[in-house]
mmCIF file of C-alpha atoms and ligand atoms in Angstrom:
data_model
loop_
_atom_site.group_PDB
_atom_site.id
_atom_site.type_symbol
_atom_site.label_atom_id
_atom_site.label_comp_id
_atom_site.label_asym_id
_atom_site.label_seq_id
_atom_site.Cartn_x
_atom_site.Cartn_y
_atom_site.Cartn_z
ATOM 1 C CA MET A 1 -21.793 -3.470 14.472
ATOM 2 C CA PRO A 2 -19.564 -6.061 13.163
ATOM 3 C CA SER A 3 -18.763 -8.427 16.952
ATOM 4 C CA THR A 4 -15.492 -8.924 16.093
ATOM 5 C CA SER A 5 -12.851 -5.593 16.811
ATOM 6 C CA ALA A 6 -9.481 -5.573 14.787
ATOM 7 C CA SER A 7 -7.533 -6.467 17.659
ATOM 8 C CA SER A 8 -9.041 -9.665 18.008
ATOM 9 C CA VAL A 9 -9.032 -9.780 14.556
ATOM 10 C CA ALA A 10 -5.717 -10.024 14.331
ATOM 11 C CA SER A 11 -4.589 -12.249 17.115
ATOM 12 C CA LEU A 12 -6.737 -14.317 16.065
ATOM 13 C CA ALA A 13 -4.786 -14.941 12.457
ATOM 14 C CA LYS A 14 -1.192 -14.415 13.817
ATOM 15 C CA ASP A 15 -0.400 -17.673 14.641
ATOM 16 C CA ALA A 16 -2.149 -19.721 11.588
ATOM 17 C CA ALA A 17 0.010 -17.473 9.326
ATOM 18 C CA GLN A 18 3.499 -17.239 11.121
ATOM 19 C CA PRO A 19 6.351 -17.040 8.700
ATOM 20 C CA SER A 20 7.982 -20.746 8.633
ATOM 21 C CA ALA A 21 11.028 -22.192 6.451
ATOM 22 C CA GLU A 22 7.868 -23.594 4.412
ATOM 23 C CA ARG A 23 5.653 -20.449 4.285
ATOM 24 C CA PRO A 24 8.262 -17.714 4.524
ATOM 25 C CA VAL A 25 6.231 -14.540 4.438
ATOM 26 C CA ARG A 26 3.343 -13.301 6.272
ATOM 27 C CA SER A 27 1.166 -12.587 3.027
ATOM 28 C CA LEU A 28 -2.118 -10.897 3.626
ATOM 29 C CA GLY A 29 -3.501 -13.878 1.583
ATOM 30 C CA ARG A 30 -2.551 -16.178 4.569
ATOM 31 C CA GLN A 31 -3.667 -13.891 6.956
ATOM 32 C CA LEU A 32 -7.170 -12.747 5.320
ATOM 33 C CA LEU A 33 -7.582 -17.020 5.102
ATOM 34 C CA ALA A 34 -6.972 -17.387 8.625
ATOM 35 C CA THR A 35 -9.050 -14.500 10.014
ATOM 36 C CA TYR A 36 -12.038 -14.801 7.469
ATOM 37 C CA GLY A 37 -11.627 -18.547 5.634
ATOM 38 C CA ARG A 38 -11.462 -16.222 2.481
ATOM 39 C CA ARG A 39 -9.012 -14.137 -0.022
ATOM 40 C CA LEU A 40 -11.037 -10.699 0.322
ATOM 41 C CA ARG A 41 -10.599 -8.217 -2.867
ATOM 42 C CA ARG A 42 -10.070 -4.729 -2.819
ATOM 43 C CA VAL A 43 -12.849 -2.453 -4.260
ATOM 44 C CA MET A 44 -11.103 0.561 -5.403
ATOM 45 C CA MET A 45 -12.812 3.625 -4.220
ATOM 46 C CA ASP A 46 -11.770 6.972 -5.734
ATOM 47 C CA LEU A 47 -13.165 10.165 -4.900
ATOM 48 C CA GLY A 48 -11.478 12.404 -7.575
ATOM 49 C CA LEU A 49 -9.579 14.772 -4.824
ATOM 50 C CA THR A 50 -5.957 15.731 -5.148
ATOM 51 C CA CYS A 51 -2.336 16.427 -3.502
ATOM 52 C CA PRO A 52 -0.199 18.955 -2.202
ATOM 53 C CA ASN A 53 1.862 17.558 -4.881
ATOM 54 C CA ARG A 54 -0.360 18.165 -7.836
ATOM 55 C CA ASP A 55 -2.018 21.576 -7.248
ATOM 56 C CA GLY A 56 1.182 23.782 -6.006
ATOM 57 C CA GLU A 57 0.840 23.932 -2.752
ATOM 58 C CA LYS A 58 3.848 21.882 -2.986
ATOM 59 C CA GLY A 59 3.834 20.992 -6.209
ATOM 60 C CA TYR A 60 2.750 20.563 -10.013
ATOM 61 C CA GLY A 61 2.578 17.739 -11.901
ATOM 62 C CA GLY A 62 3.212 15.078 -8.982
ATOM 63 C CA CYS A 63 5.725 12.466 -7.896
ATOM 64 C CA ILE A 64 7.898 11.193 -10.797
ATOM 65 C CA TYR A 65 6.426 8.113 -11.537
ATOM 66 C CA CYS A 66 2.741 9.061 -10.605
ATOM 67 C CA ASP A 67 0.001 8.935 -13.546
ATOM 68 C CA LEU A 68 -2.777 11.016 -14.560
ATOM 69 C CA SER A 69 -5.275 9.536 -12.156
ATOM 70 C CA GLY A 70 -2.909 9.955 -9.170
ATOM 71 C CA SER A 71 -2.130 6.092 -8.526
ATOM 72 C CA GLY A 72 -6.058 5.388 -8.755
ATOM 73 C CA THR A 73 -8.802 4.535 -10.749
ATOM 74 C CA GLY A 74 -9.442 8.216 -11.785
ATOM 75 C CA ALA A 75 -13.322 7.089 -11.968
ATOM 76 C CA THR A 76 -15.142 9.709 -10.265
ATOM 77 C CA LYS A 77 -13.326 12.296 -12.768
ATOM 78 C CA ALA A 78 -14.836 9.885 -15.560
ATOM 79 C CA GLY A 79 -18.218 10.845 -14.314
ATOM 80 C CA LYS A 80 -18.595 7.334 -12.126
ATOM 81 C CA PRO A 81 -20.330 7.446 -9.228
ATOM 82 C CA LEU A 82 -19.008 6.046 -5.386
ATOM 83 C CA GLY A 83 -22.095 3.783 -5.531
ATOM 84 C CA LEU A 84 -21.028 2.628 -9.099
ATOM 85 C CA GLN A 85 -18.062 1.866 -8.106
ATOM 86 C CA TRP A 86 -18.999 -0.058 -5.770
ATOM 87 C CA GLN A 87 -21.356 -2.041 -7.688
ATOM 88 C CA ASP A 88 -19.209 -2.760 -9.895
ATOM 89 C CA GLY A 89 -16.364 -3.813 -7.260
ATOM 90 C CA LEU A 90 -18.577 -5.653 -5.868
ATOM 91 C CA ALA A 91 -19.715 -7.801 -8.692
ATOM 92 C CA ARG A 92 -16.251 -8.485 -9.586
ATOM 93 C CA ALA A 93 -15.910 -9.459 -5.687
ATOM 94 C CA ARG A 94 -18.624 -11.975 -6.023
ATOM 95 C CA LYS A 95 -17.010 -14.218 -8.793
ATOM 96 C CA VAL A 96 -14.435 -15.490 -6.359
ATOM 97 C CA ASN A 97 -16.405 -14.892 -2.582
ATOM 98 C CA PRO A 98 -20.228 -15.117 -3.813
ATOM 99 C CA GLU A 99 -21.807 -14.845 -0.439
ATOM 100 C CA GLY A 100 -20.789 -13.290 2.582
ATOM 101 C CA PRO A 101 -17.310 -11.096 3.256
ATOM 102 C CA ALA A 102 -15.865 -10.535 -0.226
ATOM 103 C CA ALA A 103 -14.113 -7.269 -0.282
ATOM 104 C CA ILE A 104 -11.652 -4.898 1.174
ATOM 105 C CA LEU A 105 -12.756 -0.656 0.355
ATOM 106 C CA TYR A 106 -9.567 0.999 -0.396
ATOM 107 C CA PHE A 107 -10.120 4.183 -0.853
ATOM 108 C CA GLN A 108 -6.299 4.823 -3.286
ATOM 109 C CA SER A 109 -6.718 7.764 -5.695
ATOM 110 C CA TYR A 110 -4.569 11.063 -4.849
ATOM 111 C CA SER A 111 -4.334 11.985 -0.855
ATOM 112 C CA ASN A 112 -7.781 11.300 0.461
ATOM 113 C CA THR A 113 -7.312 13.356 3.686
ATOM 114 C CA TYR A 114 -6.673 16.595 0.931
ATOM 115 C CA PRO A 115 -7.362 19.146 0.465
ATOM 116 C CA ASP A 116 -10.054 18.871 3.662
ATOM 117 C CA LEU A 117 -12.116 16.384 5.308
ATOM 118 C CA LYS A 118 -15.629 16.502 3.495
ATOM 119 C CA PRO A 119 -15.546 14.120 0.551
ATOM 120 C CA LEU A 120 -14.482 11.561 2.994
ATOM 121 C CA ALA A 121 -16.617 12.386 5.609
ATOM 122 C CA GLY A 122 -19.433 11.892 3.212
ATOM 123 C CA ALA A 123 -17.961 8.963 1.781
ATOM 124 C CA PHE A 124 -18.058 7.425 5.148
ATOM 125 C CA GLU A 125 -21.955 8.002 5.537
ATOM 126 C CA GLN A 126 -22.237 6.166 2.944
ATOM 127 C CA ILE A 127 -20.194 3.321 2.989
ATOM 128 C CA LYS A 128 -21.353 2.050 6.341
ATOM 129 C CA ALA A 129 -24.199 0.245 4.337
ATOM 130 C CA TRP A 130 -21.580 -2.003 2.615
ATOM 131 C CA ARG A 131 -19.771 -3.315 5.697
ATOM 132 C CA GLU A 132 -20.938 -6.562 5.775
ATOM 133 C CA GLU A 133 -19.932 -7.228 2.871
ATOM 134 C CA ALA A 134 -16.579 -5.461 3.121
ATOM 135 C CA PRO A 135 -15.409 -5.823 7.074
ATOM 136 C CA ILE A 136 -12.236 -3.969 6.246
ATOM 137 C CA LEU A 137 -12.336 -0.239 5.457
ATOM 138 C CA ALA A 138 -8.515 1.064 3.815
ATOM 139 C CA ILE A 139 -7.424 4.448 3.617
ATOM 140 C CA GLY A 140 -4.232 6.131 0.902
ATOM 141 C CA THR A 141 -3.042 9.025 2.229
ATOM 142 C CA ARG A 142 -0.198 11.540 2.577
ATOM 143 C CA PRO A 143 1.859 11.138 6.204
ATOM 144 C CA ASP A 144 1.891 15.105 5.657
ATOM 145 C CA CYS A 145 -1.923 14.951 5.226
ATOM 146 C CA PHE A 146 -3.123 13.078 7.993
ATOM 147 C CA SER A 147 -3.673 15.770 10.571
ATOM 148 C CA GLU A 148 -5.559 15.119 14.065
ATOM 149 C CA GLU A 149 -8.995 15.894 12.514
ATOM 150 C CA ALA A 150 -8.283 13.420 9.944
ATOM 151 C CA ALA A 151 -7.062 10.676 12.529
ATOM 152 C CA ASP A 152 -10.037 11.110 14.401
ATOM 153 C CA LEU A 153 -12.118 10.646 11.511
ATOM 154 C CA ILE A 154 -10.508 7.677 10.434
ATOM 155 C CA ALA A 155 -10.738 6.228 13.227
ATOM 156 C CA ALA A 156 -14.435 6.781 14.359
ATOM 157 C CA GLN A 157 -15.007 4.086 11.508
ATOM 158 C CA THR A 158 -13.624 1.686 13.710
ATOM 159 C CA ASN A 159 -16.786 1.591 15.240
ATOM 160 C CA HIS A 160 -18.433 0.454 12.031
ATOM 161 C CA PHE A 161 -15.729 -1.770 10.199
ATOM 162 C CA ALA A 162 -13.978 -4.746 11.586
ATOM 163 C CA GLU A 163 -10.782 -3.578 10.932
ATOM 164 C CA VAL A 164 -9.889 0.270 9.589
ATOM 165 C CA TRP A 165 -6.243 0.408 7.872
ATOM 166 C CA ILE A 166 -4.642 3.819 7.082
ATOM 167 C CA GLU A 167 -1.583 2.994 4.370
ATOM 168 C CA PHE A 168 0.729 6.291 3.800
ATOM 169 C CA GLY A 169 3.457 6.179 1.867
ATOM 170 C CA LEU A 170 6.828 6.091 2.589
ATOM 171 C CA GLU A 171 8.612 5.587 -0.963
ATOM 172 C CA THR A 172 12.034 6.151 0.893
ATOM 173 C CA ALA A 173 13.703 6.761 3.995
ATOM 174 C CA ASP A 174 16.017 9.175 2.781
ATOM 175 C CA ASP A 175 14.227 13.136 2.017
ATOM 176 C CA ALA A 176 17.264 13.791 -0.616
ATOM 177 C CA VAL A 177 15.071 11.258 -2.640
ATOM 178 C CA GLN A 178 11.966 12.645 -1.730
ATOM 179 C CA GLU A 179 13.149 16.066 -3.080
ATOM 180 C CA ARG A 180 15.123 14.376 -6.428
ATOM 181 C CA ILE A 181 11.325 12.530 -6.679
ATOM 182 C CA GLY A 182 9.402 15.469 -6.622
ATOM 183 C CA ARG A 183 7.657 14.230 -3.330
ATOM 184 C CA HIS A 184 8.328 16.689 -0.948
ATOM 185 C CA ASP A 185 6.872 14.580 2.133
ATOM 186 C CA THR A 186 9.600 13.731 4.937
ATOM 187 C CA LEU A 187 10.873 10.550 7.034
ATOM 188 C CA ALA A 188 9.850 12.739 10.690
ATOM 189 C CA ASN A 189 5.832 13.094 8.993
ATOM 190 C CA PHE A 190 5.869 9.492 8.359
ATOM 191 C CA HIS A 191 7.030 8.701 11.694
ATOM 192 C CA ASN A 192 4.775 11.933 13.246
ATOM 193 C CA ALA A 193 1.652 10.336 10.923
ATOM 194 C CA CYS A 194 2.491 6.660 12.198
ATOM 195 C CA THR A 195 2.369 7.603 15.497
ATOM 196 C CA ARG A 196 -1.119 9.582 15.444
ATOM 197 C CA ALA A 197 -2.185 6.896 13.900
ATOM 198 C CA GLY A 198 -1.262 4.794 16.490
ATOM 199 C CA GLU A 199 -2.770 6.123 18.944
ATOM 200 C CA ARG A 200 -6.342 5.744 17.573
ATOM 201 C CA GLY A 201 -5.669 1.455 17.532
ATOM 202 C CA LEU A 202 -5.298 1.569 13.519
ATOM 203 C CA THR A 203 -3.540 -0.494 11.505
ATOM 204 C CA ARG A 204 -1.106 1.151 9.595
ATOM 205 C CA ILE A 205 0.294 0.001 6.341
ATOM 206 C CA ALA A 206 3.189 1.230 4.725
ATOM 207 C CA HIS A 207 4.340 1.378 0.892
ATOM 208 C CA CYS A 208 8.085 0.717 0.089
ATOM 209 C CA ILE A 209 9.671 1.431 -3.587
ATOM 210 C CA ALA A 210 12.640 -0.061 -4.440
ATOM 211 C CA GLY A 211 15.146 1.143 -7.285
ATOM 212 C CA LEU A 212 14.419 5.113 -7.379
ATOM 213 C CA PRO A 213 16.885 7.440 -8.440
ATOM 214 C CA GLY A 214 19.465 8.604 -5.894
ATOM 215 C CA GLU A 215 18.291 5.882 -3.414
ATOM 216 C CA LYS A 216 21.364 4.087 -2.197
ATOM 217 C CA PRO A 217 21.841 0.369 -2.268
ATOM 218 C CA ASP A 218 20.409 -0.078 1.345
ATOM 219 C CA GLY A 219 17.684 1.846 0.655
ATOM 220 C CA LEU A 220 14.787 -0.694 0.750
ATOM 221 C CA LEU A 221 16.490 -2.101 3.870
ATOM 222 C CA ARG A 222 16.709 1.233 5.173
ATOM 223 C CA GLN A 223 12.871 2.070 5.071
ATOM 224 C CA VAL A 224 12.083 -1.602 6.229
ATOM 225 C CA ASP A 225 14.287 -0.597 8.808
ATOM 226 C CA GLU A 226 12.375 2.673 9.703
ATOM 227 C CA CYS A 227 8.903 1.204 8.835
ATOM 228 C CA THR A 228 9.710 -1.090 12.146
ATOM 229 C CA ARG A 229 10.693 2.255 13.955
ATOM 230 C CA ALA A 230 7.149 3.153 13.774
ATOM 231 C CA GLY A 231 5.525 0.237 14.511
ATOM 232 C CA VAL A 232 3.628 -0.188 11.292
ATOM 233 C CA GLU A 233 1.505 -3.250 11.038
ATOM 234 C CA GLY A 234 1.635 -3.607 7.114
ATOM 235 C CA ILE A 235 4.139 -3.355 4.354
ATOM 236 C CA LYS A 236 3.946 -2.935 0.743
ATOM 237 C CA PHE A 237 6.567 -3.864 -1.511
ATOM 238 C CA HIS A 238 6.879 -2.011 -5.001
ATOM 239 C CA GLN A 239 9.569 -1.790 -7.978
ATOM 240 C CA LEU A 240 9.986 1.196 -9.712
ATOM 241 C CA MET A 241 7.791 1.371 -12.664
ATOM 242 C CA VAL A 242 7.363 3.578 -15.493
ATOM 243 C CA LEU A 243 3.917 4.628 -16.499
ATOM 244 C CA ARG A 244 2.734 6.373 -19.477
ATOM 245 C CA LYS A 245 2.743 10.253 -19.065
ATOM 246 C CA THR A 246 4.172 10.517 -15.605
ATOM 247 C CA LYS A 247 7.392 12.631 -15.658
ATOM 248 C CA LEU A 248 9.346 9.801 -14.863
ATOM 249 C CA ALA A 249 8.738 8.518 -18.791
ATOM 250 C CA HIS A 250 10.403 11.516 -20.298
ATOM 251 C CA GLU A 251 13.583 10.567 -17.955
ATOM 252 C CA TRP A 252 13.547 6.799 -18.969
ATOM 253 C CA MET A 253 12.490 8.007 -22.717
ATOM 254 C CA ASN A 254 15.976 10.702 -22.632
ATOM 255 C CA GLY A 255 18.224 7.217 -20.739
ATOM 256 C CA ASP A 256 18.600 9.200 -17.606
ATOM 257 C CA ILE A 257 17.033 5.842 -15.593
ATOM 258 C CA GLU A 258 18.291 2.695 -14.918
ATOM 259 C CA LEU A 259 15.887 0.307 -13.825
ATOM 260 C CA LEU A 260 16.220 -2.915 -11.788
ATOM 261 C CA LYS A 261 16.223 -6.475 -13.456
ATOM 262 C CA PRO A 262 13.788 -8.768 -11.470
ATOM 263 C CA THR A 263 17.043 -10.859 -10.408
ATOM 264 C CA GLN A 264 18.301 -7.070 -8.391
ATOM 265 C CA TYR A 265 14.252 -6.844 -7.213
ATOM 266 C CA ILE A 266 14.003 -10.752 -6.186
ATOM 267 C CA GLN A 267 16.778 -10.238 -3.659
ATOM 268 C CA MET A 268 16.525 -6.730 -2.775
ATOM 269 C CA VAL A 269 12.982 -8.040 -1.566
ATOM 270 C CA ALA A 270 14.346 -11.265 0.032
ATOM 271 C CA ASP A 271 16.935 -9.367 2.225
ATOM 272 C CA ALA A 272 14.046 -6.575 3.422
ATOM 273 C CA VAL A 273 11.876 -9.456 4.144
ATOM 274 C CA GLU A 274 14.202 -11.404 6.244
ATOM 275 C CA ARG A 275 14.686 -7.520 8.341
ATOM 276 C CA LEU A 276 11.320 -7.363 8.491
ATOM 277 C CA PRO A 277 9.402 -8.077 11.879
ATOM 278 C CA SER A 278 7.627 -11.723 11.867
ATOM 279 C CA GLU A 279 4.025 -10.323 13.105
ATOM 280 C CA VAL A 280 3.791 -7.033 9.953
ATOM 281 C CA VAL A 281 1.169 -8.681 7.596
ATOM 282 C CA VAL A 282 2.847 -8.108 3.428
ATOM 283 C CA HIS A 283 0.345 -6.710 1.730
ATOM 284 C CA ARG A 284 2.146 -6.763 -1.453
ATOM 285 C CA LEU A 285 5.712 -8.262 -2.741
ATOM 286 C CA VAL A 286 5.987 -6.778 -6.459
ATOM 287 C CA ALA A 287 3.425 -4.589 -7.892
ATOM 288 C CA GLU A 288 1.543 -4.606 -11.257
ATOM 289 C CA SER A 289 -0.064 -2.049 -13.247
ATOM 290 C CA PRO A 290 -2.866 -1.795 -16.157
ATOM 291 C CA PRO A 291 -0.840 -2.754 -19.497
ATOM 292 C CA GLU A 292 -2.071 0.095 -21.671
ATOM 293 C CA GLU A 293 0.115 2.357 -18.749
ATOM 294 C CA TYR A 294 3.025 0.323 -18.705
ATOM 295 C CA LEU A 295 6.055 1.631 -20.574
ATOM 296 C CA ALA A 296 9.022 -0.422 -18.316
ATOM 297 C CA PRO A 297 11.147 -1.884 -16.857
ATOM 298 C CA ASN A 298 10.528 -4.645 -19.759
ATOM 299 C CA GLY A 299 11.318 -8.426 -19.923
ATOM 300 C CA TRP A 300 10.011 -9.439 -16.330
ATOM 301 C CA PRO A 301 7.955 -12.284 -15.520
ATOM 302 C CA SER A 302 4.993 -11.857 -14.135
ATOM 303 C CA ARG A 303 3.588 -10.458 -10.928
ATOM 304 C CA ALA A 304 2.555 -13.714 -9.670
ATOM 305 C CA LYS A 305 6.196 -15.663 -10.411
ATOM 306 C CA VAL A 306 8.333 -12.610 -8.867
ATOM 307 C CA HIS A 307 6.467 -13.245 -6.249
ATOM 308 C CA SER A 308 6.971 -17.004 -5.814
ATOM 309 C CA GLU A 309 10.495 -16.547 -6.608
ATOM 310 C CA ILE A 310 10.922 -13.624 -4.326
ATOM 311 C CA GLU A 311 9.909 -16.671 -1.801
ATOM 312 C CA ASN A 312 11.496 -19.560 -3.211
ATOM 313 C CA GLU A 313 15.204 -17.275 -2.594
ATOM 314 C CA LEU A 314 13.812 -17.405 0.876
ATOM 315 C CA ARG A 315 13.399 -21.205 0.440
ATOM 316 C CA ARG A 316 16.845 -21.223 -0.720
ATOM 317 C CA ARG A 317 18.573 -19.276 1.770
ATOM 318 C CA GLY A 318 16.510 -21.493 4.844
ATOM 319 C CA SER A 319 15.083 -18.566 6.049
ATOM 320 C CA TRP A 320 11.667 -16.425 6.219
ATOM 321 C CA GLN A 321 10.142 -12.673 7.630
ATOM 322 C CA GLY A 322 11.887 -11.623 10.736
ATOM 323 C CA VAL A 323 15.221 -13.749 10.875
ATOM 324 C CA ALA A 324 17.234 -10.857 10.610
ATOM 325 C CA THR A 325 15.227 -8.264 12.654
ATOM 326 C CA PRO A 326 17.599 -6.024 14.023
ATOM 327 C CA ARG A 327 17.095 -6.007 18.100
ATOM 328 C CA ALA A 328 15.935 -2.243 19.501
HETATM 329 S S1 LIG B 401 1.881 12.087 -3.264
HETATM 330 FE FE1 LIG B 401 0.573 10.032 -4.233
HETATM 331 S S2 LIG B 401 -0.787 10.932 -5.751
HETATM 332 FE FE2 LIG B 401 0.313 12.745 -5.045
HETATM 333 S S3 LIG B 401 1.771 13.248 -6.794
HETATM 334 FE FE3 LIG B 401 2.630 11.622 -5.059
HETATM 335 S S4 LIG B 401 2.276 9.287 -5.984
HETATM 336 FE FE4 LIG B 401 0.795 10.478 -7.215
#
């Protein structure tokens, strides 16, 4: 069992990654370097599950932006068992970190705690053996799929891994937008799930999207404020992207959707980062998707360029993460 607890790991890294005028964002990369002396690589694990937005419990066909693989790899449905997913992912991670800790085990696709906990519990038995190479375990799910039992099961993994992250899709702080995008979850569910996870010492990471249809101009700032209120330890920012074989693709082809320009997105995220408490780790400033699935927006610079432009915008302003966090 690792000797370093999640809380001591976090405090170890805290000061070295403190946002400043020079390094305006507490990025995950900086946090990992400060904690592990290296940048661990995510190894995507796919259990081949589903979500209540696909099987009819709450809806069919998924959120308008979600592709057929549930925003994941689709590996299990393609016949690739968990062990093979790990071996291939670790081999890629080993190119960057040839020895020692190399990876973050990330259960990404669909809702990993739905429809029941058996697949995840079975996977946990298998992955314990991989904890030396992967000191961090991350589980993605919907807030409305995070029961007390799910929270207990995932919290038990803190006995085996140095850090256990739970990743919740917030995506919008406006319940009317949740309905507009066919997501059918609520802000109240997000807060309940964060409380449940926090009570068990899990590291909570929220996913936010900028530019959803129906979202108000201050939508991203509202998401950040709700994340602050919920006490999350990490956040991911995404721009709305149109992928093939999604409901959004139809809306976009019909001309019904207006997408953000990179300059708009850079300003929005810079504003959001200023408002985010300085201790929250920013896991992602901009999203990307496999080129074969991507339709729009077109003409965006590379992910690395947008990332550096957000940091440059903060430097231009002479500001950094946390300078505009509202006082409680
Ligand atoms: S909740 Fe997640 S997996 Fe389900 S349709 Fe929406 S984005 Fe896809």
